[in-house]
Amino acid sequence: MAGKTHSSAEHEHFPWKHVVGFILSIVLTILAFWIAIGAEIGSSAKLWIIFGFAFIQAFLQLFMFMHMTESENGTVQVGNTLFGLFCAIIFVIGSVWIFAAHYSHGENSKDGYSPSAPKQSEHSEK
Amino acid sequence: MGHNDSSYANAPLEYQSETGRLNILGFWIFLGAEIVLFSTLFATYFVLHGRTAGGVLPAELFDMKLVLIMTFLLLVSSFTCGIAVHEMRRGSTKGVVIWTILTLLLGAGFVGFEIFEFFHYVHEGASIHTSAYWSAFFVLLGTHGLHVSIGIFWITGVLFQIKKRGLTPQTAAKIFISSLYWHFLDVVWIFIFTAVYLIGLGGLL
Amino acid sequence: MHLKWDEFFVTGDPLILGAQISIALTSIAIVFVLTYFKKWKWLWKEWLTSVDHKKLGIMYILAAVIMFFRGGVDGLMMRAQLALPNNTFLDSNHYNEIFTTHGTIMILFMAMPFLIGLINVVVPLQIGARDVAFPYLNNLSFWTFMVGAMLFNISFVIGGSPSAGWTSYMPLAGNDFSPGPGQNYYLLGLQIAGIGTLMTGINFMVTILKMRTKGMTLMRMPMFTWTTLITSVIIVFAFPVLTVALALMTFDRLFGSAFFTLEAGGMPMLWANLFWIWGHPEVYIVILPAFGIFSEIFATFSRKQLFGYKAMVVSIVAISVLSFLVWVHHFFTMGNSAAVNSFFSITTMAISVPTGVKIFNWLFTMYRGRISFTSPMLWALGFIPNFVIGGVTGVMLAMAAADYQYHNTYFLVSHFHYVLIAGTVFACFAGLVFWYPKMFGYKLNERIGKWFFWVFMIGFNICFFPQYFLGLQGMPRRIYTYGPEDGWTALNFISTIGAFMMGVGFIILCYNIYYSWRHAKREVSGDSWGEGRTLDWATSSAIPPHYNFAALPEVTTPDAFHHWKQNNVDVHPEKEFKKIHMPHNSGRPLIMSAFFGLGAFGLVFEWYWIGVIGLIGVFATMILRSFEYDDGYYIPVEEVIETEKKNKEAQK
């Protein structure tokens, strides 16, 4: 009934999972910074890489620190988190995709200005 | 009520009461909801990215050193939090208290730097009113920072209960659940520094 | 916000003045009656602080019925205004306020609490449990709903109603076009009620996953429990989106941010996007429990096991996943690219398939069954053709190119009323009648109940069927009047007659409730209809004892109670009863919710110091809860034995 948990006796040893997870996280963080700011590759590639690193680090935390698979509820916990991630990806990518069509129109271009419209004087303070 | 607690005698302390087991599962489900909450803020951020209405740009204000400091503070605090739970499973009340206090100090440091960062940006003309982009920035980061701040108060409260009652199935479950919350906030920060700061500093979008 | 007293209280409209006076008089009357009969302590102890799922469920349903009255009156006023061209019953602004409160109340403060109320009463019984996983949280869910609902409802007499529609699009809902407190009531009332709903979702997910009785595997659960589980999953993953969307609009209105504004780079359409990312799953939240209710009723009154159990489960899981992939169909005409519209058009059409599967399964359940035409069964039979009409018009709307003609016309209005009323509302009525004896120990009168069904269902069709044609003839929605030259008069007039017939139906329901309370025979058996198949009908008395089951049942099949009856298994065997652990009542959730309400009321009027006080109160009650180690109490075994013995005697 206790499922995949381990007894307190097993915790007498050195917390390897935590140290390894921690070091990997630091490495991934530093690598991500270096690639984003220092590397000489295209923006698109950089985006894929840094987000890839982010997801890897997230899973490191989930499995190694948060004991997500542990206990009789492990499957539910994993499934729940995966569905959350599924929804997250749909909402973010879906929203960006939907609004991509609107960016191409003049008034909705990136800085909120239409090139042909007269420049307004004060726009910053509401 | 429900299953016989004696079949959990070999499980970690936080799983040894039915309330503890139910609360832990319930909290994981709540974290699923929090994933969606933050993803909505991220979706908003990406849609409003670049809409600075002719005002100050993020690349002009973002400071890599500050971001690295904040990231490491939170990352180390996630590690110390993990060790605190490890100590709890070793049965060491003293270990739990020490490593948890370390976690909270690091978290407080993170919040302190973030407040400083926000004041600095506002001073430079980037506030929640300035443009859609900055509204999205402050609400995304602010929501995360608020979660961290609430966590600090919550975990402090739990520490008082540990001091009073020691490690019991109930107090152990509270420490475990608050640790899940804390790790989760570090996971969110990983995505924040990637999506906000790395993209901003690297000019990737 | 600087208000004069005649702006704080809404003035200048006789209807609203009448409502203000009625509210004041009714409140005084309630206080007087409770004081005169010395019932305050009883009310507090037995109901307001109860953590018992059966009592919370009844309170939810009572609130929902009252909200149905308000939302219904809103609807009748709209129909009265539209019955004739150039009518002067309501001016344009008042009309806008009424369709806003009509929609918001019917979906969020009528349908949701009605279904959640039925879920609360029934699901723990169906899984053979004593209560939900988190009874204290359950009480908090109820009070946050109540406070959110009361806050929203008070708007039309204090400060002014919101008037931007239940969908509250920007920039209309912003400060420029909707100044004043009205829209803030919408944002804060829904925010508070939404918190409670999210907690309900978590509560029932854990309850159903962890507290099923011995032998009840997932595939042996009653279908209503399955739909509750899946609905809870949708709630957990959809409601946080609403939380964020409402918060962002609140920031725009109160703190000057620029998320959805016309200036400073804001994007009004982003509101629509976020609202519907929540809004579409929301409509599945209100329809899946309805499907579950009808599944129980079809099986029970066909005296036959539900056909295609596995297919039913697969289809509701498919519906829940797809429900997160269709939201753009609510704004096909907002300028999305063809690729976006095509993708969401396809997913929208796809989601009709699993629902179609379910319709066939219900029909096959009835086929070769022995059908009894009780009033719950009548509602279920009425649901099939009427909901299908709503569903197929939905597939018509799903075609993005065609939707450019239908969008925001009365065609759309008719579609969603067909699916919502024939689906959700019929199910609420059916569930109320079906489980009424479980809640109150007697049935509603069947003869009066059948009148209710026929009057309401016929009235519903007379009201909404013409509206399809009005839409095809070009009548837009949300207009407060039209000209005689439009040619819409006849159908509008007929539609209004149907609406008032539904009103008459509602009066018949209220009369039935009163009549049955006076005259209905009180029952003793837990198997009120004699045909119960699931554990909710296996209780030792009509209204279950406080602890539900003296000994938790052990099941080996689906439709466990039916199986026991067929095989002469003793439903209440002489067992070694033990003392039963129960949670204590608590008044703290009510107090926490009151602080939520106080703080929100302050924010509505931009009186921030009141908002801060409310926030402090909320956190203080949370901290007190954290430090509380109360572990409930035990019902002594003698009391359990005594109660069970009495129940058994009464049935002889």
Tab-separated table of C-alpha atoms in Angstrom, chain C residues 316-611:
chain	number	residue	atom	x	y	z
C	316	ILE	CA	-15.849	12.132	-21.700
C	317	VAL	CA	-12.047	11.966	-21.444
C	318	ALA	CA	-11.817	12.901	-25.140
C	319	ILE	CA	-14.258	15.767	-24.605
C	320	SER	CA	-12.188	17.097	-21.703
C	321	VAL	CA	-8.931	17.110	-23.680
C	322	LEU	CA	-10.534	18.601	-26.810
C	323	SER	CA	-12.318	21.263	-24.743
C	324	PHE	CA	-8.964	23.018	-24.334
C	325	LEU	CA	-8.371	23.046	-28.098
C	326	VAL	CA	-11.432	24.817	-29.505
C	327	TRP	CA	-11.680	28.247	-27.900
C	328	VAL	CA	-11.072	30.402	-30.968
C	329	HIS	CA	-14.477	29.430	-32.372
C	330	HIS	CA	-15.891	32.088	-30.073
C	331	PHE	CA	-14.133	34.783	-32.099
C	332	PHE	CA	-13.700	33.437	-35.645
C	333	THR	CA	-14.576	36.912	-36.938
C	334	MET	CA	-11.957	38.874	-34.982
C	335	GLY	CA	-9.395	38.833	-37.795
C	336	ASN	CA	-7.469	35.624	-37.231
C	337	SER	CA	-5.595	34.120	-40.132
C	338	ALA	CA	-7.244	31.434	-42.256
C	339	ALA	CA	-4.881	28.836	-40.807
C	340	VAL	CA	-5.924	29.632	-37.245
C	341	ASN	CA	-9.617	29.592	-38.097
C	342	SER	CA	-9.280	26.329	-40.007
C	343	PHE	CA	-7.466	24.569	-37.188
C	344	PHE	CA	-10.041	25.549	-34.597
C	345	SER	CA	-12.891	24.815	-36.975
C	346	ILE	CA	-11.655	21.242	-37.286
C	347	THR	CA	-11.170	20.744	-33.552
C	348	THR	CA	-14.633	22.172	-32.902
C	349	MET	CA	-16.248	19.776	-35.308
C	350	ALA	CA	-14.222	16.928	-33.813
C	351	ILE	CA	-15.529	17.577	-30.321
C	352	SER	CA	-19.077	16.864	-31.430
C	353	VAL	CA	-18.155	13.242	-32.169
C	354	PRO	CA	-17.750	11.921	-28.605
C	355	THR	CA	-20.974	13.668	-27.625
C	356	GLY	CA	-22.727	11.959	-30.482
C	357	VAL	CA	-21.417	8.620	-29.221
C	358	LYS	CA	-23.017	9.324	-25.849
C	359	ILE	CA	-26.406	10.101	-27.393
C	360	PHE	CA	-26.417	6.727	-29.099
C	361	ASN	CA	-25.402	5.013	-25.871
C	362	TRP	CA	-28.328	6.574	-24.024
C	363	LEU	CA	-30.708	5.463	-26.766
C	364	PHE	CA	-29.284	1.936	-26.654
C	365	THR	CA	-29.687	1.942	-22.886
C	366	MET	CA	-33.411	2.476	-23.351
C	367	TYR	CA	-33.726	-0.055	-26.165
C	368	ARG	CA	-35.347	-3.230	-24.773
C	369	GLY	CA	-35.538	-1.728	-21.329
C	370	ARG	CA	-38.690	-1.504	-19.194
C	371	ILE	CA	-39.241	2.213	-19.182
C	372	SER	CA	-41.143	4.080	-16.476
C	373	PHE	CA	-42.093	7.628	-17.384
C	374	THR	CA	-41.352	9.314	-14.106
C	375	SER	CA	-40.706	13.043	-14.267
C	376	PRO	CA	-36.896	12.681	-14.105
C	377	MET	CA	-37.208	10.332	-17.099
C	378	LEU	CA	-39.359	12.900	-18.917
C	379	TRP	CA	-36.626	15.497	-18.506
C	380	ALA	CA	-34.089	12.998	-19.837
C	381	LEU	CA	-36.285	12.124	-22.811
C	382	GLY	CA	-36.849	15.823	-23.511
C	383	PHE	CA	-33.102	16.421	-23.373
C	384	ILE	CA	-32.307	14.073	-26.257
C	385	PRO	CA	-34.035	15.774	-29.195
C	386	ASN	CA	-33.673	19.300	-27.849
C	387	PHE	CA	-29.986	19.018	-27.023
C	388	VAL	CA	-29.320	17.412	-30.409
C	389	ILE	CA	-30.914	20.437	-32.091
C	390	GLY	CA	-28.548	22.646	-30.122
C	391	GLY	CA	-25.632	20.374	-30.919
C	392	VAL	CA	-26.113	20.252	-34.679
C	393	THR	CA	-26.503	24.015	-34.872
C	394	GLY	CA	-23.201	24.062	-33.027
C	395	VAL	CA	-21.597	22.109	-35.851
C	396	MET	CA	-23.060	24.655	-38.277
C	397	LEU	CA	-21.444	27.442	-36.265
C	398	ALA	CA	-18.189	25.496	-36.162
C	399	MET	CA	-17.605	26.119	-39.848
C	400	ALA	CA	-15.638	29.321	-39.643
C	401	ALA	CA	-16.606	30.654	-43.058
C	402	ALA	CA	-20.309	30.096	-42.372
C	403	ASP	CA	-19.923	31.584	-38.921
C	404	TYR	CA	-19.293	34.972	-40.502
C	405	GLN	CA	-23.036	34.940	-41.214
C	406	TYR	CA	-24.217	33.443	-37.923
C	407	HIS	CA	-21.860	35.068	-35.441
C	408	ASN	CA	-23.510	37.306	-32.856
C	409	THR	CA	-26.943	36.905	-34.410
C	410	TYR	CA	-29.907	35.291	-32.746
C	411	PHE	CA	-28.852	32.051	-34.433
C	412	LEU	CA	-25.996	31.888	-31.980
C	413	VAL	CA	-28.225	32.910	-29.093
C	414	SER	CA	-30.629	30.109	-29.925
C	415	HIS	CA	-27.817	27.548	-30.289
C	416	PHE	CA	-26.368	28.172	-26.884
C	417	HIS	CA	-29.735	28.328	-25.182
C	418	TYR	CA	-30.642	24.992	-26.747
C	419	VAL	CA	-27.505	23.315	-25.432
C	420	LEU	CA	-27.490	25.094	-22.079
C	421	ILE	CA	-31.189	24.784	-21.257
C	422	ALA	CA	-31.932	21.394	-22.817
C	423	GLY	CA	-28.602	20.144	-21.509
C	424	THR	CA	-27.688	21.798	-18.238
C	425	VAL	CA	-30.992	23.206	-17.009
C	426	PHE	CA	-33.058	20.112	-17.830
C	427	ALA	CA	-30.403	18.052	-16.010
C	428	CYS	CA	-30.562	20.336	-12.976
C	429	PHE	CA	-34.325	19.889	-12.793
C	430	ALA	CA	-34.057	16.148	-13.441
C	431	GLY	CA	-31.355	15.736	-10.809
C	432	LEU	CA	-33.290	17.826	-8.309
C	433	VAL	CA	-36.399	15.660	-8.683
C	434	PHE	CA	-34.413	12.405	-8.827
C	435	TRP	CA	-32.370	13.053	-5.675
C	436	TYR	CA	-34.951	15.139	-3.812
C	437	PRO	CA	-35.935	12.200	-1.572
C	438	LYS	CA	-32.256	11.627	-0.738
C	439	MET	CA	-32.003	15.248	0.372
C	440	PHE	CA	-35.331	15.755	2.137
C	441	GLY	CA	-36.849	12.332	2.791
C	442	TYR	CA	-39.846	12.708	0.479
C	443	LYS	CA	-40.453	13.024	-3.244
C	444	LEU	CA	-41.759	16.026	-5.115
C	445	ASN	CA	-45.297	15.449	-6.327
C	446	GLU	CA	-45.167	13.590	-9.630
C	447	ARG	CA	-48.390	14.967	-11.099
C	448	ILE	CA	-47.395	18.573	-10.514
C	449	GLY	CA	-43.894	17.678	-11.679
C	450	LYS	CA	-45.182	16.495	-15.031
C	451	TRP	CA	-47.089	19.745	-15.518
C	452	PHE	CA	-43.843	21.550	-14.742
C	453	PHE	CA	-41.997	19.498	-17.381
C	454	TRP	CA	-44.496	19.974	-20.197
C	455	VAL	CA	-45.125	23.681	-19.589
C	456	PHE	CA	-41.420	24.442	-19.300
C	457	MET	CA	-40.266	22.321	-22.223
C	458	ILE	CA	-42.960	23.533	-24.593
C	459	GLY	CA	-42.408	27.116	-23.488
C	460	PHE	CA	-38.669	26.692	-24.021
C	461	ASN	CA	-39.178	25.580	-27.620
C	462	ILE	CA	-41.692	28.343	-28.340
C	463	CYS	CA	-39.214	30.849	-26.949
C	464	PHE	CA	-36.034	29.712	-28.677
C	465	PHE	CA	-36.902	27.875	-31.874
C	466	PRO	CA	-38.069	31.068	-33.627
C	467	GLN	CA	-34.774	32.666	-32.658
C	468	TYR	CA	-32.867	30.486	-35.133
C	469	PHE	CA	-34.898	32.093	-37.882
C	470	LEU	CA	-34.540	35.560	-36.439
C	471	GLY	CA	-30.785	35.033	-36.617
C	472	LEU	CA	-30.938	33.823	-40.198
C	473	GLN	CA	-33.043	36.901	-40.987
C	474	GLY	CA	-30.218	39.035	-39.680
C	475	MET	CA	-31.303	40.046	-36.170
C	476	PRO	CA	-28.154	40.764	-34.124
C	477	ARG	CA	-27.861	39.803	-30.463
C	478	ARG	CA	-27.711	42.283	-27.594
C	479	ILE	CA	-29.800	44.925	-29.335
C	480	TYR	CA	-32.351	46.568	-27.103
C	481	THR	CA	-34.912	47.256	-29.780
C	482	TYR	CA	-35.601	47.014	-33.515
C	483	GLY	CA	-37.825	48.692	-36.070
C	484	PRO	CA	-41.123	47.430	-37.490
C	485	GLU	CA	-39.555	47.562	-40.945
C	486	ASP	CA	-37.084	44.815	-39.948
C	487	GLY	CA	-39.806	42.200	-40.204
C	488	TRP	CA	-38.806	40.545	-36.929
C	489	THR	CA	-41.859	41.440	-34.899
C	490	ALA	CA	-43.937	38.273	-35.221
C	491	LEU	CA	-41.188	35.854	-34.252
C	492	ASN	CA	-40.076	38.082	-31.370
C	493	PHE	CA	-43.595	38.250	-30.061
C	494	ILE	CA	-43.975	34.470	-30.223
C	495	SER	CA	-40.615	34.042	-28.535
C	496	THR	CA	-41.737	36.249	-25.657
C	497	ILE	CA	-44.837	34.115	-25.141
C	498	GLY	CA	-42.588	31.064	-24.793
C	499	ALA	CA	-40.413	32.873	-22.272
C	500	PHE	CA	-43.381	33.659	-20.067
C	501	MET	CA	-44.481	30.036	-20.324
C	502	MET	CA	-41.097	29.069	-18.873
C	503	GLY	CA	-41.757	31.556	-16.109
C	504	VAL	CA	-45.059	29.838	-15.394
C	505	GLY	CA	-43.205	26.522	-15.344
C	506	PHE	CA	-40.838	27.883	-12.706
C	507	ILE	CA	-43.800	28.989	-10.599
C	508	ILE	CA	-45.186	25.458	-10.869
C	509	LEU	CA	-41.850	24.140	-9.572
C	510	CYS	CA	-41.951	26.509	-6.610
C	511	TYR	CA	-45.524	25.486	-5.890
C	512	ASN	CA	-44.488	21.826	-6.066
C	513	ILE	CA	-41.740	22.444	-3.531
C	514	TYR	CA	-44.215	24.023	-1.136
C	515	TYR	CA	-47.007	21.491	-1.807
C	516	SER	CA	-44.725	18.510	-1.324
C	517	TRP	CA	-43.329	19.930	1.889
C	518	ARG	CA	-46.898	20.128	3.199
C	519	HIS	CA	-48.404	16.909	1.795
C	520	ALA	CA	-45.839	14.446	0.484
C	521	LYS	CA	-45.558	11.095	2.222
C	522	ARG	CA	-42.335	10.902	4.224
C	523	GLU	CA	-40.251	7.895	3.228
C	524	VAL	CA	-38.081	5.526	5.212
C	525	SER	CA	-36.289	3.514	2.563
C	526	GLY	CA	-33.001	4.664	1.114
C	527	ASP	CA	-34.104	3.213	-2.227
C	528	SER	CA	-36.641	5.956	-2.874
C	529	TRP	CA	-37.598	5.091	-6.435
C	530	GLY	CA	-37.345	1.342	-5.812
C	531	GLU	CA	-35.060	1.037	-8.830
C	532	GLY	CA	-31.811	2.362	-7.428
C	533	ARG	CA	-28.711	0.811	-8.979
C	534	THR	CA	-25.888	2.706	-7.296
C	535	LEU	CA	-24.708	3.061	-3.701
C	536	ASP	CA	-26.372	6.426	-3.141
C	537	TRP	CA	-29.657	4.488	-2.922
C	538	ALA	CA	-28.167	1.937	-0.501
C	539	THR	CA	-28.304	4.080	2.613
C	540	SER	CA	-30.099	2.767	5.709
C	541	SER	CA	-32.669	5.605	5.673
C	542	ALA	CA	-34.211	7.948	3.102
C	543	ILE	CA	-32.063	10.868	4.255
C	544	PRO	CA	-28.747	9.167	4.985
C	545	PRO	CA	-27.462	9.202	8.563
C	546	HIS	CA	-24.904	11.896	9.285
C	547	TYR	CA	-22.050	9.438	8.624
C	548	ASN	CA	-23.586	8.039	5.402
C	549	PHE	CA	-22.711	4.346	5.916
C	550	ALA	CA	-22.301	2.631	9.273
C	551	ALA	CA	-19.926	0.159	7.697
C	552	LEU	CA	-18.315	1.095	4.419
C	553	PRO	CA	-19.713	-1.201	1.708
C	554	GLU	CA	-17.651	-3.623	-0.364
C	555	VAL	CA	-18.495	-3.831	-4.059
C	556	THR	CA	-17.601	-6.309	-6.764
C	557	THR	CA	-19.450	-4.970	-9.815
C	558	PRO	CA	-20.646	-1.739	-11.363
C	559	ASP	CA	-24.236	-0.849	-10.349
C	560	ALA	CA	-23.343	-2.480	-7.041
C	561	PHE	CA	-26.657	-1.870	-5.255
C	562	HIS	CA	-28.612	-3.316	-8.160
C	563	HIS	CA	-26.317	-6.340	-8.140
C	564	TRP	CA	-26.948	-6.909	-4.427
C	565	LYS	CA	-30.711	-6.682	-4.918
C	566	GLN	CA	-30.607	-9.115	-7.848
C	567	ASN	CA	-28.531	-11.601	-5.900
C	568	ASN	CA	-30.335	-11.217	-2.587
C	569	VAL	CA	-27.243	-9.884	-0.873
C	570	ASP	CA	-28.093	-8.268	2.435
C	571	VAL	CA	-27.484	-4.560	1.906
C	572	HIS	CA	-27.151	-3.816	5.610
C	573	PRO	CA	-25.694	-6.952	7.128
C	574	GLU	CA	-25.262	-7.283	10.859
C	575	LYS	CA	-21.699	-6.165	11.112
C	576	GLU	CA	-19.272	-5.305	13.819
C	577	PHE	CA	-19.801	-1.555	13.817
C	578	LYS	CA	-16.952	0.629	15.002
C	579	LYS	CA	-16.818	4.203	16.268
C	580	ILE	CA	-16.821	6.638	13.333
C	581	HIS	CA	-14.400	9.524	12.904
C	582	MET	CA	-16.030	12.765	11.741
C	583	PRO	CA	-14.680	16.321	11.189
C	584	HIS	CA	-15.872	19.233	13.318
C	585	ASN	CA	-17.973	22.055	11.909
C	586	SER	CA	-16.215	25.368	11.469
C	587	GLY	CA	-17.258	29.002	11.250
C	588	ARG	CA	-13.885	30.171	10.041
C	589	PRO	CA	-14.521	29.706	6.299
C	590	LEU	CA	-17.596	31.891	6.615
C	591	ILE	CA	-15.549	34.556	8.356
C	592	MET	CA	-12.738	34.296	5.798
C	593	SER	CA	-15.269	34.658	2.996
C	594	ALA	CA	-16.809	37.663	4.730
C	595	PHE	CA	-13.374	39.295	4.723
C	596	PHE	CA	-13.043	38.451	1.016
C	597	GLY	CA	-16.382	40.127	0.455
C	598	LEU	CA	-15.521	43.161	2.541
C	599	GLY	CA	-12.205	43.659	0.787
C	600	ALA	CA	-13.755	43.180	-2.623
C	601	PHE	CA	-16.562	45.628	-1.847
C	602	GLY	CA	-13.926	48.178	-0.981
C	603	LEU	CA	-12.051	47.567	-4.231
C	604	VAL	CA	-15.271	47.897	-6.233
C	605	PHE	CA	-15.510	51.500	-5.077
C	606	GLU	CA	-11.726	52.026	-5.051
C	607	TRP	CA	-11.768	52.491	-1.264
C	608	TYR	CA	-8.405	50.813	-0.899
C	609	TRP	CA	-8.160	50.941	2.885
C	610	ILE	CA	-11.214	48.661	3.066
C	611	GLY	CA	-9.539	46.376	0.557
